[in-house]
């Protein structure tokens, strides 16, 4: 569709943002749906975030994705905050409804849709999560809402993560363990879902992986790595060789974008088209 004066504008803001793959797969979905939108990227300096959000209102920008380092700071400039975003303390999507800005966090739905797409239901499963940074918060909240039977988090620095676990304790009892201890190995032996939310193994450090004692891991469980570069991390390769089902972070990335597009436009985006556009962009990176 031709871009005209009526075309509605969507964008991602961040610092830096030029490397973002979001414009590629959002525009693919927009083209496929034949809707009059365009998706671009605006670099926003850390001290100009308020101006950027005022500009969104002033110029009637329909929607924004928000990425590092603005996800937390942006909240104070918005009119409403959706529940998931409130609980996570971070916004990755802003919807402009007639000048009223609402902040959402679509990472939760993105993480869950990754598993839904392969027909895996976390409900009633014993889940084990590696790492407890920004992405892990969305994963913890998603797994709690799905009704996992138990949730264990393995990290290298337990005291650092204790406040996060205490925060989510009002929703579910969570076990927090140092991943180099026998207690963690025991939890591994019970796991039915193993999620890597550390950057260990992400390009260019492809020879790294979280310290999992694979002998303890039950065969046939799902190993989910939210990294998408490379498509098969050492964690996923080792899991596959061990007899696990595997899932990488592509579905999550596309899933959080698809949810944002639903919120902005009301369309049901073509996930396949978005995934193909993402893969094509990754191959040409
Ligand atoms: P983050 O906030 O920096 O958290 C990373 C976590 O991994 C922390 O718990 C950190 O522990 C741990 N960690 C980092 N380096 C480590 C090391 N060398 N040894 C042991 N533990 C280490 O990062 P994030 O934003 O959550 O992102 C994590 C990964 O997820 C990245 O690879 C990112 O690309 C990916 N991701 C994917 C998607 C998707 O849509 N597929 C979305 C978001 C993120 P400390 O606190 O002790 O450092």
Tab-separated table of C-alpha atoms and ligand atoms in Angstrom:
chain	number	residue	atom	x	y	z
A	1	UNK	CA	0.000	0.000	0.000
A	2	UNK	CA	1.247	3.482	-0.821
A	3	UNK	CA	2.250	5.737	2.083
A	4	UNK	CA	0.059	8.860	1.997
A	5	UNK	CA	-0.925	11.680	4.341
A	6	UNK	CA	-3.473	9.337	5.932
A	7	UNK	CA	-1.020	6.568	6.744
A	8	UNK	CA	-0.855	5.861	10.472
A	9	UNK	CA	2.578	5.731	12.083
A	10	UNK	CA	3.951	3.073	14.416
A	11	UNK	CA	7.543	2.906	15.632
A	12	UNK	CA	10.004	1.500	18.117
A	13	UNK	CA	11.898	3.876	20.404
A	14	UNK	CA	15.135	2.968	22.145
A	15	UNK	CA	18.765	3.934	22.429
A	16	UNK	CA	20.277	2.537	20.244
A	17	UNK	CA	17.485	1.315	17.983
A	18	UNK	CA	18.810	1.155	14.422
A	19	UNK	CA	19.597	-2.571	14.814
A	20	UNK	CA	15.995	-3.408	15.806
A	21	UNK	CA	14.329	-6.146	13.766
A	22	UNK	CA	10.840	-4.949	14.732
A	23	UNK	CA	10.348	-2.691	11.659
A	24	UNK	CA	11.078	-5.659	9.396
A	25	UNK	CA	8.509	-8.087	10.760
A	26	UNK	CA	5.888	-5.468	11.639
A	27	UNK	CA	5.941	-4.026	8.124
A	28	UNK	CA	5.696	-7.553	6.701
A	29	UNK	CA	2.525	-8.146	8.740
A	30	UNK	CA	1.155	-4.692	7.834
A	31	UNK	CA	1.723	-5.372	4.116
A	32	UNK	CA	0.094	-8.796	4.373
A	33	UNK	CA	-2.971	-7.357	6.151
A	34	UNK	CA	-3.224	-4.485	3.638
A	35	UNK	CA	-3.758	-1.894	6.371
A	36	UNK	CA	-2.698	1.748	6.066
A	37	UNK	CA	0.128	1.784	8.617
A	38	UNK	CA	3.897	2.108	8.510
A	39	UNK	CA	6.359	1.038	11.214
A	40	UNK	CA	9.694	2.793	11.713
A	41	UNK	CA	12.336	3.380	14.401
A	42	UNK	CA	13.188	6.536	16.380
A	43	UNK	CA	16.367	6.736	18.447
A	44	UNK	CA	15.536	8.621	21.653
A	45	UNK	CA	18.221	9.949	23.993
A	46	UNK	CA	17.855	8.951	27.638
A	47	UNK	CA	17.154	12.526	28.763
A	48	UNK	CA	14.598	13.255	26.022
A	49	UNK	CA	12.086	10.498	26.689
A	50	UNK	CA	9.451	12.889	28.038
A	51	UNK	CA	9.729	15.027	24.901
A	52	UNK	CA	9.420	11.936	22.725
A	53	UNK	CA	6.195	10.849	24.437
A	54	UNK	CA	4.795	14.395	24.274
A	55	UNK	CA	5.698	14.285	20.575
A	56	UNK	CA	3.792	11.025	20.182
A	57	UNK	CA	0.682	12.807	21.431
A	58	UNK	CA	1.331	16.010	19.505
A	59	UNK	CA	1.836	14.184	16.206
A	60	UNK	CA	-0.789	11.523	16.710
A	61	UNK	CA	1.605	8.598	16.413
A	62	UNK	CA	-0.686	5.562	16.748
A	63	UNK	CA	1.592	3.257	18.656
A	64	UNK	CA	5.114	2.730	19.927
A	65	UNK	CA	7.206	-0.184	21.020
A	66	UNK	CA	9.639	0.735	23.755
A	67	UNK	CA	12.983	-0.966	24.162
A	68	UNK	CA	16.190	-0.638	26.161
A	69	UNK	CA	16.791	1.621	28.068
A	70	UNK	CA	13.329	3.237	28.253
A	71	UNK	CA	10.980	0.417	29.318
A	72	UNK	CA	10.768	1.464	32.980
A	73	UNK	CA	11.251	5.226	32.717
A	74	UNK	CA	8.527	5.650	30.097
A	75	UNK	CA	5.803	4.612	32.548
A	76	UNK	CA	5.643	7.984	34.261
A	77	UNK	CA	4.710	9.759	31.020
A	78	UNK	CA	1.690	7.557	30.244
A	79	UNK	CA	-1.990	8.071	31.163
A	80	UNK	CA	-2.809	4.425	31.957
A	81	UNK	CA	-0.795	1.279	32.640
A	82	UNK	CA	-2.189	-2.172	31.853
A	83	UNK	CA	-2.029	-4.856	34.566
A	84	UNK	CA	0.839	-6.969	33.138
A	85	UNK	CA	2.980	-3.861	32.668
A	86	UNK	CA	2.150	-2.664	36.175
A	87	UNK	CA	3.186	-5.987	37.698
A	88	UNK	CA	6.391	-6.179	35.650
A	89	UNK	CA	7.222	-2.501	36.182
A	90	UNK	CA	8.034	-2.186	32.482
A	91	UNK	CA	6.209	-1.101	29.310
A	92	UNK	CA	7.156	-2.345	25.846
A	93	UNK	CA	4.070	-1.141	23.948
A	94	UNK	CA	2.153	2.160	24.003
A	95	UNK	CA	-1.276	2.541	22.407
A	96	UNK	CA	-2.515	6.037	21.534
A	97	UNK	CA	-6.319	6.124	21.706
A	98	UNK	CA	-7.451	9.643	20.736
A	99	UNK	CA	-4.580	11.218	22.634
A	100	UNK	CA	-4.821	8.971	25.688
A	101	UNK	CA	-1.704	6.804	26.096
A	102	UNK	CA	-1.855	3.334	27.639
A	103	UNK	CA	1.242	1.255	28.389
A	104	UNK	CA	1.263	-2.528	27.953
A	105	UNK	CA	3.820	-5.286	28.289
A	106	UNK	CA	3.393	-7.878	25.551
A	107	UNK	CA	6.483	-9.929	26.500
A	108	UNK	CA	4.313	-12.135	28.739
A	109	UNK	CA	1.979	-13.066	25.892
A	110	UNK	CA	4.973	-13.386	23.550
A	111	UNK	CA	6.694	-15.869	25.833
A	112	UNK	CA	3.509	-17.920	26.250
A	113	UNK	CA	2.577	-17.820	22.567
A	114	UNK	CA	5.981	-19.357	21.787
A	115	UNK	CA	4.895	-22.504	23.596
A	116	UNK	CA	1.290	-22.330	22.377
A	117	UNK	CA	2.495	-22.356	18.783
A	118	UNK	CA	4.156	-25.725	19.297
A	119	UNK	CA	1.159	-27.074	21.235
A	120	UNK	CA	2.871	-27.093	24.628
A	121	UNK	CA	0.780	-26.177	27.700
A	122	UNK	CA	2.757	-25.202	30.853
A	123	UNK	CA	-0.314	-25.682	33.106
A	124	UNK	CA	0.441	-28.196	35.858
A	125	UNK	CA	4.097	-28.572	34.843
A	126	UNK	CA	7.158	-28.282	37.085
A	127	UNK	CA	9.040	-25.348	35.556
A	128	UNK	CA	12.680	-24.462	36.012
A	129	UNK	CA	13.974	-21.069	34.924
A	130	UNK	CA	17.641	-20.167	34.421
A	131	UNK	CA	18.436	-16.489	34.987
A	132	UNK	CA	16.403	-13.704	36.546
A	133	UNK	CA	16.897	-10.484	34.576
A	134	UNK	CA	14.387	-8.318	32.711
A	135	UNK	CA	13.030	-11.011	30.393
A	136	UNK	CA	12.748	-13.467	33.280
A	137	UNK	CA	10.216	-11.211	35.026
A	138	UNK	CA	7.805	-11.604	32.112
A	139	UNK	CA	8.481	-15.344	32.067
A	140	UNK	CA	7.840	-15.720	35.807
A	141	UNK	CA	4.572	-13.791	35.559
A	142	UNK	CA	3.507	-15.749	32.468
A	143	UNK	CA	4.215	-19.113	34.092
A	144	UNK	CA	2.379	-18.103	37.279
A	145	UNK	CA	-0.693	-17.071	35.268
A	146	UNK	CA	-0.620	-20.303	33.272
A	147	UNK	CA	-0.775	-22.281	36.511
A	148	UNK	CA	2.509	-24.194	36.564
A	149	UNK	CA	2.654	-26.750	39.379
A	150	UNK	CA	5.953	-25.390	40.677
A	151	UNK	CA	8.527	-22.780	39.738
A	152	UNK	CA	12.233	-23.007	40.524
A	153	UNK	CA	14.705	-20.311	39.521
A	154	UNK	CA	18.402	-21.102	39.173
A	155	UNK	CA	20.883	-18.215	39.222
A	156	UNK	CA	24.531	-17.482	39.953
A	157	UNK	CA	23.777	-14.788	42.538
A	158	UNK	CA	20.916	-15.685	44.900
A	159	UNK	CA	20.973	-12.577	47.157
A	160	UNK	CA	20.664	-10.308	44.114
A	161	UNK	CA	17.525	-12.079	42.936
A	162	UNK	CA	15.859	-12.511	46.358
A	163	UNK	CA	13.820	-9.245	46.152
A	164	UNK	CA	12.397	-10.262	42.777
A	165	UNK	CA	11.316	-13.651	44.101
A	166	UNK	CA	9.858	-12.055	47.243
A	167	UNK	CA	7.860	-9.719	45.014
A	168	UNK	CA	6.220	-12.603	43.148
A	169	UNK	CA	5.653	-14.698	46.296
A	170	UNK	CA	2.252	-13.122	46.812
A	171	UNK	CA	1.132	-14.920	43.665
A	172	UNK	CA	3.008	-18.217	44.022
A	173	UNK	CA	5.656	-19.937	46.131
A	174	UNK	CA	8.903	-19.816	44.132
A	175	UNK	CA	12.072	-21.734	44.918
A	176	UNK	CA	15.266	-19.751	44.328
A	177	UNK	CA	18.506	-21.760	44.116
A	178	UNK	CA	22.169	-21.276	43.331
A	179	UNK	CA	22.582	-23.278	40.130
A	180	UNK	CA	25.900	-24.778	41.304
A	181	UNK	CA	24.340	-26.621	44.274
A	182	UNK	CA	23.091	-30.220	44.709
A	183	UNK	CA	19.633	-28.798	45.534
A	184	UNK	CA	19.510	-27.334	42.057
A	185	UNK	CA	20.508	-30.677	40.504
A	186	UNK	CA	17.662	-32.259	42.410
A	187	UNK	CA	15.222	-29.687	41.028
A	188	UNK	CA	16.600	-30.352	37.533
A	189	UNK	CA	15.747	-34.022	37.978
A	190	UNK	CA	12.081	-33.062	38.584
A	191	UNK	CA	11.786	-30.461	35.818
A	192	UNK	CA	9.251	-30.784	32.995
A	193	UNK	CA	10.002	-27.397	31.440
A	194	UNK	CA	13.502	-25.868	31.377
A	195	UNK	CA	13.778	-22.229	30.260
A	196	UNK	CA	16.993	-20.313	29.592
A	197	UNK	CA	16.556	-16.585	30.223
A	198	UNK	CA	20.267	-15.794	30.490
A	199	UNK	CA	22.202	-14.388	27.525
A	200	UNK	CA	24.665	-17.307	27.763
A	201	UNK	CA	25.124	-18.674	24.241
A	202	UNK	CA	23.891	-15.582	22.434
A	203	UNK	CA	25.871	-14.457	19.400
A	204	UNK	CA	28.857	-13.850	19.356
A	205	UNK	CA	29.498	-15.943	22.498
A	206	UNK	CA	27.998	-19.050	20.946
A	207	UNK	CA	30.206	-21.489	22.903
A	208	UNK	CA	28.637	-20.507	26.230
A	209	UNK	CA	25.640	-22.033	27.956
A	210	UNK	CA	24.166	-22.022	31.452
A	211	UNK	CA	25.710	-24.670	33.733
A	212	UNK	CA	23.109	-27.435	33.443
A	213	UNK	CA	23.980	-30.916	34.654
A	214	UNK	CA	22.379	-32.678	31.698
A	215	UNK	CA	22.677	-36.123	33.286
A	216	UNK	CA	19.979	-35.006	35.722
A	217	UNK	CA	17.591	-33.595	33.112
A	218	UNK	CA	14.681	-35.933	32.309
A	219	UNK	CA	14.560	-36.841	28.624
A	220	UNK	CA	11.562	-35.721	26.618
A	221	UNK	CA	10.947	-32.449	28.488
A	222	UNK	CA	10.773	-29.058	26.735
A	223	UNK	CA	13.954	-26.948	26.701
A	224	UNK	CA	13.035	-23.361	25.778
A	225	UNK	CA	15.806	-20.833	25.071
A	226	UNK	CA	14.513	-17.285	24.580
A	227	UNK	CA	17.669	-16.382	22.633
A	228	UNK	CA	17.091	-16.191	18.847
A	229	UNK	CA	20.658	-15.511	17.637
A	230	UNK	CA	21.832	-18.147	16.865
A	231	UNK	CA	18.623	-20.046	16.092
A	232	UNK	CA	20.118	-23.089	17.806
A	233	UNK	CA	22.182	-22.167	20.851
A	234	UNK	CA	24.576	-24.622	22.474
A	235	UNK	CA	21.922	-24.988	25.205
A	236	UNK	CA	19.321	-26.085	22.640
A	237	UNK	CA	21.728	-28.305	20.720
A	238	UNK	CA	22.782	-30.075	23.907
A	239	UNK	CA	19.159	-30.402	24.998
A	240	UNK	CA	18.204	-31.890	21.637
A	241	UNK	CA	21.116	-34.369	21.735
A	242	UNK	CA	19.966	-35.296	25.237
A	243	UNK	CA	16.471	-36.124	23.963
A	244	UNK	CA	14.573	-32.945	24.894
A	245	UNK	CA	12.064	-31.094	22.733
A	246	UNK	CA	13.400	-27.633	21.922
A	247	UNK	CA	12.084	-24.140	21.237
A	248	UNK	CA	14.059	-20.970	20.532
A	249	UNK	CA	13.210	-17.293	21.096
A	250	UNK	CA	11.894	-16.524	17.587
A	251	UNK	CA	8.276	-17.254	18.479
A	252	UNK	CA	8.553	-15.084	21.583
A	253	UNK	CA	9.959	-12.134	19.650
A	254	UNK	CA	7.323	-12.413	16.927
A	255	UNK	CA	4.637	-13.133	19.532
A	256	UNK	CA	5.261	-9.959	21.518
A	257	UNK	CA	5.177	-7.993	18.253
A	258	UNK	CA	1.991	-9.676	17.083
A	259	UNK	CA	0.284	-8.828	20.362
A	260	UNK	CA	1.334	-5.177	19.989
A	261	UNK	CA	-0.082	-5.102	16.441
A	262	UNK	CA	-3.389	-6.516	17.725
A	263	UNK	CA	-3.539	-3.754	20.328
A	264	UNK	CA	-2.725	-0.989	17.836
A	265	UNK	CA	-4.760	-2.084	14.816
A	266	UNK	CA	-7.246	-4.747	15.889
A	267	UNK	CA	-6.059	-7.079	13.109
A	268	UNK	CA	-5.002	-10.684	13.597
A	269	UNK	CA	-1.433	-10.586	12.245
A	270	UNK	CA	-0.051	-13.333	10.015
A	271	UNK	CA	2.479	-14.973	12.359
A	272	UNK	CA	4.029	-17.037	9.563
A	273	UNK	CA	4.732	-13.929	7.472
A	274	UNK	CA	6.248	-12.178	10.498
A	275	UNK	CA	8.457	-15.174	11.315
A	276	UNK	CA	9.688	-15.502	7.737
A	277	UNK	CA	10.531	-11.781	7.617
A	278	UNK	CA	12.434	-12.089	10.912
A	279	UNK	CA	14.403	-15.133	9.682
A	280	UNK	CA	15.235	-13.414	6.417
A	281	UNK	CA	16.504	-10.348	8.315
A	282	UNK	CA	18.550	-12.509	10.696
A	283	UNK	CA	20.136	-14.383	7.793
A	284	UNK	CA	21.149	-11.103	6.181
A	285	UNK	CA	22.477	-9.494	9.362
B	1	LIG	P1	19.340	-9.283	31.677
B	1	LIG	O1	18.275	-8.412	32.259
B	1	LIG	O2	20.710	-8.759	31.546
B	1	LIG	O3	19.375	-10.654	32.562
B	1	LIG	C1	20.232	-11.677	32.280
B	1	LIG	C2	20.192	-12.773	33.350
B	1	LIG	O4	21.208	-13.709	33.012
B	1	LIG	C3	20.505	-12.299	34.755
B	1	LIG	O5	19.894	-13.164	35.674
B	1	LIG	C4	22.034	-12.446	34.808
B	1	LIG	O6	22.561	-12.650	36.099
B	1	LIG	C5	22.221	-13.721	34.008
B	1	LIG	N1	23.561	-13.723	33.412
B	1	LIG	C6	24.045	-12.849	32.502
B	1	LIG	N2	25.316	-13.162	32.176
B	1	LIG	C7	25.644	-14.241	32.924
B	1	LIG	C8	26.824	-15.015	33.057
B	1	LIG	N3	27.927	-14.751	32.336
B	1	LIG	N4	26.807	-16.056	33.919
B	1	LIG	C9	25.711	-16.321	34.643
B	1	LIG	N5	24.559	-15.609	34.567
B	1	LIG	C10	24.530	-14.581	33.714
B	1	LIG	O7	18.919	-9.762	30.246
B	1	LIG	P2	17.445	-9.946	29.648
B	1	LIG	O8	16.980	-8.658	29.086
B	1	LIG	O9	16.613	-10.616	30.669
B	1	LIG	O10	17.733	-10.898	28.402
B	1	LIG	C11	18.241	-12.208	28.574
B	1	LIG	C12	18.321	-12.904	27.216
B	1	LIG	O11	17.025	-13.067	26.699
B	1	LIG	C13	19.115	-12.149	26.161
B	1	LIG	O12	19.880	-13.082	25.447
B	1	LIG	C14	18.046	-11.564	25.264
B	1	LIG	O13	18.470	-11.440	23.931
B	1	LIG	C15	16.949	-12.600	25.355
B	1	LIG	N6	15.617	-12.032	25.160
B	1	LIG	C16	14.832	-12.576	24.193
B	1	LIG	C17	13.565	-12.089	23.974
B	1	LIG	C18	12.698	-12.672	22.913
B	1	LIG	O14	11.704	-12.052	22.540
B	1	LIG	N7	12.998	-13.828	22.372
B	1	LIG	C19	13.065	-11.044	24.778
B	1	LIG	C20	13.894	-10.521	25.771
B	1	LIG	C21	15.178	-11.023	25.951
B	1	LIG	P3	23.266	-11.438	36.910
B	1	LIG	O15	22.146	-10.567	37.348
B	1	LIG	O16	23.958	-12.161	38.016
B	1	LIG	O17	24.198	-10.768	35.939
